PDB file of C-alpha atoms in Angstrom:
ATOM      1  CA  GLU A1158     101.783  73.483  96.156  1.00 79.00           C
ATOM      2  CA  ASP A1159     101.632  76.677  93.866  1.00 85.00           C
ATOM      3  CA  LYS A1160     104.353  77.499  91.502  1.00 90.00           C
ATOM      4  CA  VAL A1161     105.204  80.550  88.944  1.00 95.00           C
ATOM      5  CA  VAL A1162     107.813  79.979  86.688  1.00 96.00           C
ATOM      6  CA  GLN A1163     109.902  83.036  84.767  1.00 97.00           C
ATOM      7  CA  SER A1164     111.791  82.282  81.668  1.00 97.00           C
ATOM      8  CA  PRO A1165     114.295  83.361  80.649  1.00 97.00           C
ATOM      9  CA  LEU A1166     116.047  83.911  84.113  1.00 96.00           C
ATOM     10  CA  SER A1167     118.083  87.045  82.364  1.00 97.00           C
ATOM     11  CA  LEU A1168     118.165  88.447  78.886  1.00 97.00           C
ATOM     12  CA  VAL A1169     120.521  90.493  76.991  1.00 98.00           C
ATOM     13  CA  VAL A1170     119.464  92.042  73.891  1.00 98.00           C
ATOM     14  CA  HIS A1171     120.529  95.095  72.060  1.00 98.00           C
ATOM     15  CA  GLU A1172     118.705  98.516  71.181  1.00 98.00           C
ATOM     16  CA  GLY A1173     115.686  97.693  68.913  1.00 97.00           C
ATOM     17  CA  ASP A1174     115.519  94.359  69.294  1.00 98.00           C
ATOM     18  CA  THR A1175     112.113  92.448  70.429  1.00 98.00           C
ATOM     19  CA  VAL A1176     112.060  90.207  73.389  1.00 98.00           C
ATOM     20  CA  THR A1177     109.238  88.054  74.871  1.00 98.00           C
ATOM     21  CA  LEU A1178     109.349  87.052  78.289  1.00 98.00           C
ATOM     22  CA  ASN A1179     107.516  83.858  79.920  1.00 98.00           C
ATOM     23  CA  CYS A1180     105.218  83.447  82.893  1.00 98.00           C
ATOM     24  CA  SER A1181     103.679  80.026  83.788  1.00 97.00           C
ATOM     25  CA  TYR A1182     101.833  79.313  86.889  1.00 96.00           C
ATOM     26  CA  GLU A1183      99.851  76.939  88.794  1.00 93.00           C
ATOM     27  CA  VAL A1184      98.005  78.390  91.791  1.00 90.00           C
ATOM     28  CA  THR A1185      94.769  77.279  92.999  1.00 88.00           C
ATOM     29  CA  ASN A1186      91.935  80.145  93.528  1.00 90.00           C
ATOM     30  CA  PHE A1187      93.367  82.021  90.318  1.00 91.00           C
ATOM     31  CA  ARG A1188      91.722  85.442  89.480  1.00 91.00           C
ATOM     32  CA  SER A1189      94.386  87.114  87.096  1.00 93.00           C
ATOM     33  CA  LEU A1190      98.029  87.562  86.501  1.00 95.00           C
ATOM     34  CA  LEU A1191      99.717  90.880  86.867  1.00 95.00           C
ATOM     35  CA  TRP A1192     102.992  92.326  85.277  1.00 96.00           C
ATOM     36  CA  TYR A1193     105.564  94.475  87.358  1.00 96.00           C
ATOM     37  CA  LYS A1194     108.719  95.837  86.203  1.00 97.00           C
ATOM     38  CA  GLN A1195     111.681  96.231  89.202  1.00 95.00           C
ATOM     39  CA  GLU A1196     114.044  98.836  88.602  1.00 93.00           C
ATOM     40  CA  LYS A1197     116.204 100.267  91.470  1.00 83.00           C
ATOM     41  CA  LYS A1198     113.423 100.006  94.022  1.00 85.00           C
ATOM     42  CA  ALA A1199     109.626  98.691  94.291  1.00 90.00           C
ATOM     43  CA  PRO A1200     107.836  97.208  91.265  1.00 92.00           C
ATOM     44  CA  THR A1201     105.716  99.025  89.277  1.00 92.00           C
ATOM     45  CA  PHE A1202     102.550  98.330  87.634  1.00 92.00           C
ATOM     46  CA  LEU A1203     102.500  97.330  83.918  1.00 95.00           C
ATOM     47  CA  PHE A1204      99.138  95.039  83.324  1.00 93.00           C
ATOM     48  CA  MET A1205      96.255  92.946  84.730  1.00 93.00           C
ATOM     49  CA  LEU A1206      95.240  90.117  82.717  1.00 94.00           C
ATOM     50  CA  THR A1207      92.218  88.324  83.596  1.00 92.00           C
ATOM     51  CA  SER A1208      90.748  86.823  80.498  1.00 90.00           C
ATOM     52  CA  SER A1209      92.219  84.782  78.098  1.00 92.00           C
ATOM     53  CA  GLY A1210      93.530  85.754  74.527  1.00 91.00           C
ATOM     54  CA  ILE A1211      92.729  89.537  75.092  1.00 92.00           C
ATOM     55  CA  GLU A1212      95.905  91.191  74.397  1.00 94.00           C
ATOM     56  CA  LYS A1213      96.639  94.246  76.774  1.00 94.00           C
ATOM     57  CA  LYS A1214      99.082  97.036  75.245  1.00 96.00           C
ATOM     58  CA  SER A1215     101.021  99.909  76.185  1.00 95.00           C
ATOM     59  CA  GLY A1216     102.954 101.569  74.073  1.00 97.00           C
ATOM     60  CA  ARG A1217     105.677  99.391  72.969  1.00 98.00           C
ATOM     61  CA  LEU A1218     105.035  96.518  75.445  1.00 98.00           C
ATOM     62  CA  SER A1219     101.756  94.251  75.408  1.00 98.00           C
ATOM     63  CA  SER A1220     101.091  91.026  77.410  1.00 98.00           C
ATOM     64  CA  ILE A1221      98.583  88.340  76.609  1.00 97.00           C
ATOM     65  CA  LEU A1222      97.583  85.323  79.369  1.00 96.00           C
ATOM     66  CA  ASP A1223      96.255  81.505  78.178  1.00 95.00           C
ATOM     67  CA  LYS A1224      94.342  80.343  81.409  1.00 91.00           C
ATOM     68  CA  LYS A1225      94.153  77.038  79.412  1.00 92.00           C
ATOM     69  CA  GLU A1226      97.662  76.421  78.982  1.00 92.00           C
ATOM     70  CA  LEU A1227      98.690  78.529  82.293  1.00 94.00           C
ATOM     71  CA  PHE A1228     100.732  81.102  80.672  1.00 95.00           C
ATOM     72  CA  SER A1229     101.193  84.343  79.960  1.00 97.00           C
ATOM     73  CA  ILE A1230     103.787  86.569  77.826  1.00 98.00           C
ATOM     74  CA  LEU A1231     105.070  89.908  78.227  1.00 98.00           C
ATOM     75  CA  ASN A1232     106.326  91.360  74.757  1.00 98.00           C
ATOM     76  CA  ILE A1233     108.643  94.464  74.312  1.00 98.00           C
ATOM     77  CA  THR A1234     109.177  95.746  70.324  1.00 98.00           C
ATOM     78  CA  ALA A1235     112.057  97.889  69.859  1.00 98.00           C
ATOM     79  CA  THR A1236     113.835  98.198  73.275  1.00 98.00           C
ATOM     80  CA  GLN A1237     115.294 101.013  74.700  1.00 98.00           C
ATOM     81  CA  THR A1238     117.809 101.609  77.630  1.00 97.00           C
ATOM     82  CA  GLY A1239     115.496 102.479  79.441  1.00 97.00           C
ATOM     83  CA  ASP A1240     113.622  98.941  79.232  1.00 98.00           C
ATOM     84  CA  SER A1241     116.123  97.066  81.182  1.00 98.00           C
ATOM     85  CA  ALA A1242     114.606  96.299  84.246  1.00 97.00           C
ATOM     86  CA  VAL A1243     113.571  93.043  86.326  1.00 97.00           C
ATOM     87  CA  TYR A1244     110.311  92.123  84.937  1.00 98.00           C
ATOM     88  CA  LEU A1245     107.818  90.094  87.505  1.00 97.00           C
ATOM     89  CA  CYS A1246     105.060  88.648  87.011  1.00 96.00           C
ATOM     90  CA  ALA A1247     102.746  87.631  89.693  1.00 95.00           C
ATOM     91  CA  PRO A1248      99.617  85.501  89.757  1.00 94.00           C
ATOM     92  CA  ARG A1249      96.637  87.220  92.134  1.00 92.00           C
ATOM     93  CA  TYR A1250      94.219  85.103  94.077  1.00 90.00           C
ATOM     94  CA  ASN A1251      90.748  85.306  94.573  1.00 87.00           C
ATOM     95  CA  ASN A1252      91.119  86.381  97.819  1.00 85.00           C
ATOM     96  CA  ASN A1253      93.363  89.382  96.319  1.00 85.00           C
ATOM     97  CA  ASP A1254      96.783  88.263  97.677  1.00 88.00           C
ATOM     98  CA  MET A1255      99.399  88.083  94.921  1.00 89.00           C
ATOM     99  CA  ARG A1256     102.745  85.902  94.873  1.00 92.00           C
ATOM    100  CA  PHE A1257     105.427  86.879  92.743  1.00 94.00           C
ATOM    101  CA  GLY A1258     107.509  85.241  90.135  1.00 94.00           C
ATOM    102  CA  ALA A1259     111.307  85.056  90.407  1.00 95.00           C
ATOM    103  CA  GLY A1260     111.752  87.426  87.637  1.00 96.00           C
ATOM    104  CA  THR A1261     113.389  88.136  84.368  1.00 97.00           C
ATOM    105  CA  ARG A1262     116.257  90.267  84.227  1.00 97.00           C
ATOM    106  CA  LEU A1263     116.467  92.089  81.102  1.00 98.00           C
ATOM    107  CA  THR A1264     119.504  94.326  79.958  1.00 98.00           C
ATOM    108  CA  VAL A1265     119.322  96.461  77.137  1.00 98.00           C
ATOM    109  CA  LYS A1266     122.672  97.070  75.564  1.00 97.00           C
ATOM    110  CA  PRO A1267     123.128 100.559  73.045  1.00 95.00           C
TER     111      PRO A1267
ATOM    112  CA  GLU B 719      99.031 110.479  91.528  1.00 76.00           C
ATOM    113  CA  PRO B 720      98.280 108.791  95.075  1.00 80.00           C
ATOM    114  CA  GLU B 721     101.269 107.021  96.301  1.00 90.00           C
ATOM    115  CA  VAL B 722     102.474 104.744  99.180  1.00 95.00           C
ATOM    116  CA  THR B 723     104.260 106.305 101.622  1.00 95.00           C
ATOM    117  CA  GLN B 724     107.206 104.194 103.910  1.00 97.00           C
ATOM    118  CA  THR B 725     109.487 105.364 106.355  1.00 96.00           C
ATOM    119  CA  PRO B 726     112.570 105.455 106.872  1.00 95.00           C
ATOM    120  CA  SER B 727     113.878 104.588 103.654  1.00 96.00           C
ATOM    121  CA  HIS B 728     116.939 103.104 105.809  1.00 97.00           C
ATOM    122  CA  GLN B 729     117.363 101.914 109.013  1.00 97.00           C
ATOM    123  CA  VAL B 730     120.036 100.033 110.247  1.00 97.00           C
ATOM    124  CA  THR B 731     119.709  98.305 113.808  1.00 97.00           C
ATOM    125  CA  GLN B 732     121.505  95.599 115.896  1.00 97.00           C
ATOM    126  CA  MET B 733     120.725  92.139 116.522  1.00 97.00           C
ATOM    127  CA  GLY B 734     117.971  91.749 118.979  1.00 97.00           C
ATOM    128  CA  GLN B 735     116.581  95.129 118.975  1.00 97.00           C
ATOM    129  CA  GLU B 736     112.785  95.763 117.988  1.00 97.00           C
ATOM    130  CA  VAL B 737     112.361  97.717 114.760  1.00 97.00           C
ATOM    131  CA  ILE B 738     108.943  99.235 113.297  1.00 97.00           C
ATOM    132  CA  LEU B 739     108.419  99.997 109.485  1.00 97.00           C
ATOM    133  CA  ARG B 740     105.775 101.955 108.663  1.00 97.00           C
ATOM    134  CA  CYS B 741     103.696 102.909 105.862  1.00 97.00           C
ATOM    135  CA  VAL B 742     100.803 105.558 104.517  1.00 96.00           C
ATOM    136  CA  PRO B 743      99.044 103.376 102.071  1.00 94.00           C
ATOM    137  CA  ILE B 744      96.706 105.246  99.836  1.00 92.00           C
ATOM    138  CA  SER B 745      93.353 106.653 101.771  1.00 87.00           C
ATOM    139  CA  ASN B 746      90.524 104.533 100.200  1.00 86.00           C
ATOM    140  CA  HIS B 747      92.466 101.859  99.784  1.00 90.00           C
ATOM    141  CA  LEU B 748      91.126  98.153 101.249  1.00 89.00           C
ATOM    142  CA  TYR B 749      93.763  95.708 101.464  1.00 92.00           C
ATOM    143  CA  PHE B 750      97.340  96.070 102.558  1.00 94.00           C
ATOM    144  CA  TYR B 751     100.516  93.987 102.484  1.00 96.00           C
ATOM    145  CA  TRP B 752     104.159  93.884 103.287  1.00 97.00           C
ATOM    146  CA  TYR B 753     106.602  92.159 101.083  1.00 97.00           C
ATOM    147  CA  ARG B 754     109.987  91.363 101.409  1.00 97.00           C
ATOM    148  CA  GLN B 755     113.188  91.747  99.159  1.00 96.00           C
ATOM    149  CA  ILE B 756     116.363  90.225 100.739  1.00 96.00           C
ATOM    150  CA  LEU B 757     118.983  91.970  98.052  1.00 93.00           C
ATOM    151  CA  GLY B 758     119.622  89.595  94.791  1.00 89.00           C
ATOM    152  CA  GLN B 759     116.644  87.393  95.409  1.00 92.00           C
ATOM    153  CA  LYS B 760     113.072  87.671  94.493  1.00 92.00           C
ATOM    154  CA  VAL B 761     109.994  89.723  96.073  1.00 94.00           C
ATOM    155  CA  GLU B 762     108.483  87.356  98.715  1.00 95.00           C
ATOM    156  CA  PHE B 763     104.601  87.638 100.394  1.00 94.00           C
ATOM    157  CA  LEU B 764     105.015  88.160 104.124  1.00 97.00           C
ATOM    158  CA  VAL B 765     101.203  89.414 105.085  1.00 96.00           C
ATOM    159  CA  SER B 766      97.835  90.640 103.796  1.00 94.00           C
ATOM    160  CA  PHE B 767      95.663  92.650 105.897  1.00 94.00           C
ATOM    161  CA  TYR B 768      91.703  93.622 105.339  1.00 91.00           C
ATOM    162  CA  ASN B 769      89.323  94.345 107.649  1.00 89.00           C
ATOM    163  CA  ASN B 770      91.312  95.136 110.587  1.00 89.00           C
ATOM    164  CA  GLU B 771      93.015  91.561 110.782  1.00 93.00           C
ATOM    165  CA  ILE B 772      95.246  89.412 109.276  1.00 95.00           C
ATOM    166  CA  SER B 773      93.895  87.586 105.730  1.00 93.00           C
ATOM    167  CA  GLU B 774      96.911  86.102 104.762  1.00 92.00           C
ATOM    168  CA  LYS B 775     100.570  84.912 105.833  1.00 94.00           C
ATOM    169  CA  SER B 776     103.428  83.087 105.091  1.00 94.00           C
ATOM    170  CA  GLU B 777     105.639  81.117 106.265  1.00 93.00           C
ATOM    171  CA  ILE B 778     108.195  83.708 106.856  1.00 95.00           C
ATOM    172  CA  PHE B 779     105.943  85.387 108.905  1.00 96.00           C
ATOM    173  CA  ASP B 780     106.769  84.071 111.727  1.00 94.00           C
ATOM    174  CA  ASP B 781     105.950  85.125 115.981  1.00 95.00           C
ATOM    175  CA  GLN B 782     108.972  87.667 115.680  1.00 96.00           C
ATOM    176  CA  PHE B 783     106.529  89.372 113.045  1.00 97.00           C
ATOM    177  CA  SER B 784     103.193  91.836 113.731  1.00 97.00           C
ATOM    178  CA  VAL B 785     101.469  94.151 111.979  1.00 97.00           C
ATOM    179  CA  GLU B 786      99.124  96.881 112.945  1.00 94.00           C
ATOM    180  CA  ARG B 787      96.433  99.479 111.474  1.00 92.00           C
ATOM    181  CA  PRO B 788      96.424 101.476 114.542  1.00 83.00           C
ATOM    182  CA  ASP B 789      94.815 104.734 113.016  1.00 84.00           C
ATOM    183  CA  GLY B 790      93.247 104.973 109.797  1.00 76.00           C
ATOM    184  CA  SER B 791      95.911 105.822 107.699  1.00 85.00           C
ATOM    185  CA  ASN B 792      99.304 104.215 108.855  1.00 93.00           C
ATOM    186  CA  PHE B 793     100.085 100.295 108.706  1.00 96.00           C
ATOM    187  CA  THR B 794     102.819  99.046 110.958  1.00 97.00           C
ATOM    188  CA  LEU B 795     105.267  96.358 110.268  1.00 98.00           C
ATOM    189  CA  LYS B 796     106.875  95.134 113.573  1.00 97.00           C
ATOM    190  CA  ILE B 797     109.717  92.636 114.136  1.00 97.00           C
ATOM    191  CA  ARG B 798     110.310  91.720 117.455  1.00 96.00           C
ATOM    192  CA  SER B 799     114.080  90.776 117.979  1.00 95.00           C
ATOM    193  CA  THR B 800     115.939  91.171 114.318  1.00 97.00           C
ATOM    194  CA  LYS B 801     118.069  88.670 113.099  1.00 96.00           C
ATOM    195  CA  LEU B 802     121.008  89.502 110.379  1.00 97.00           C
ATOM    196  CA  GLU B 803     118.852  87.113 107.948  1.00 96.00           C
ATOM    197  CA  ASP B 804     116.086  90.154 108.462  1.00 97.00           C
ATOM    198  CA  SER B 805     117.815  92.344 106.353  1.00 98.00           C
ATOM    199  CA  ALA B 806     115.967  93.305 103.488  1.00 97.00           C
ATOM    200  CA  MET B 807     114.237  95.724 101.830  1.00 97.00           C
ATOM    201  CA  TYR B 808     110.642  95.855 103.413  1.00 98.00           C
ATOM    202  CA  PHE B 809     107.908  96.818 100.965  1.00 97.00           C
ATOM    203  CA  CYS B 810     104.196  97.921 101.406  1.00 97.00           C
ATOM    204  CA  ALA B 811     101.431  97.500  98.963  1.00 96.00           C
ATOM    205  CA  SER B 812      97.978  98.821  98.968  1.00 94.00           C
ATOM    206  CA  LEU B 813      95.071  98.055  96.942  1.00 90.00           C
ATOM    207  CA  ASP B 814      91.664  98.990  96.285  1.00 82.00           C
ATOM    208  CA  ARG B 815      88.351  97.063  95.533  1.00 73.00           C
ATOM    209  CA  SER B 816      89.023  97.455  91.717  1.00 67.00           C
ATOM    210  CA  GLU B 817      90.950  95.244  89.105  1.00 67.00           C
ATOM    211  CA  GLY B 818      93.664  97.329  89.284  1.00 74.00           C
ATOM    212  CA  GLY B 819      97.436  96.824  90.181  1.00 81.00           C
ATOM    213  CA  TYR B 820      98.655  97.005  93.567  1.00 89.00           C
ATOM    214  CA  THR B 821     100.698 100.048  94.669  1.00 92.00           C
ATOM    215  CA  PHE B 822     103.835  99.874  96.303  1.00 94.00           C
ATOM    216  CA  GLY B 823     105.740 102.466  98.412  1.00 95.00           C
ATOM    217  CA  SER B 824     109.348 102.768  97.469  1.00 95.00           C
ATOM    218  CA  GLY B 825     110.604 100.689 100.334  1.00 96.00           C
ATOM    219  CA  THR B 826     112.687 100.367 103.635  1.00 97.00           C
ATOM    220  CA  ARG B 827     115.886  98.745 103.549  1.00 97.00           C
ATOM    221  CA  LEU B 828     116.530  96.987 106.559  1.00 98.00           C
ATOM    222  CA  THR B 829     119.976  96.703 107.920  1.00 98.00           C
ATOM    223  CA  VAL B 830     120.594  94.130 110.670  1.00 98.00           C
ATOM    224  CA  VAL B 831     124.189  94.631 112.633  1.00 97.00           C
TER     225      VAL B 831
END
């Protein structure tokens, strides 16, 4: 059975801290891995990772995939209160379906 | 920026009633999805739809559920006889051929009473 495990489940930090969120997966027919941010409503797309070892960056956020060890990390540097959200990772399958992990709830305190 | 539109934003229905949740995906997208999220729980896959037919469906998507793309723009999720446990936020998403991310609508909150 396919598995997506995110850790930690929740995290509380102070503004300015750096955080690393983890996602490990065991899926068949893996194509790529996506990261999403969910605040009050719908998930919003952050990154899609297809190749191992190539870091993707967007401002203070960055992410990398290790297809050999089957995990990905999402880093957020210099966190701000606006980064408070649930961060979801989701493997994308060859048939373009996508399944979410349970998420990491990040709370950034002022 | 193109959006996925969902209506209504909130629907309250009595147990046993039929509901139809509506979605207008992004116009040139080819893959369509429904997900649901029970309050405080993870986002769960319901069904994917491509080329006018269901591609995959989860165990949640039983005979009470159906999807339709009746014209070139709408994508609907019907729940035939709602149960209390169907109360959740339902998200529609669409994807084009590219290697980009899926675009989600802002969701319909379904409350079954």
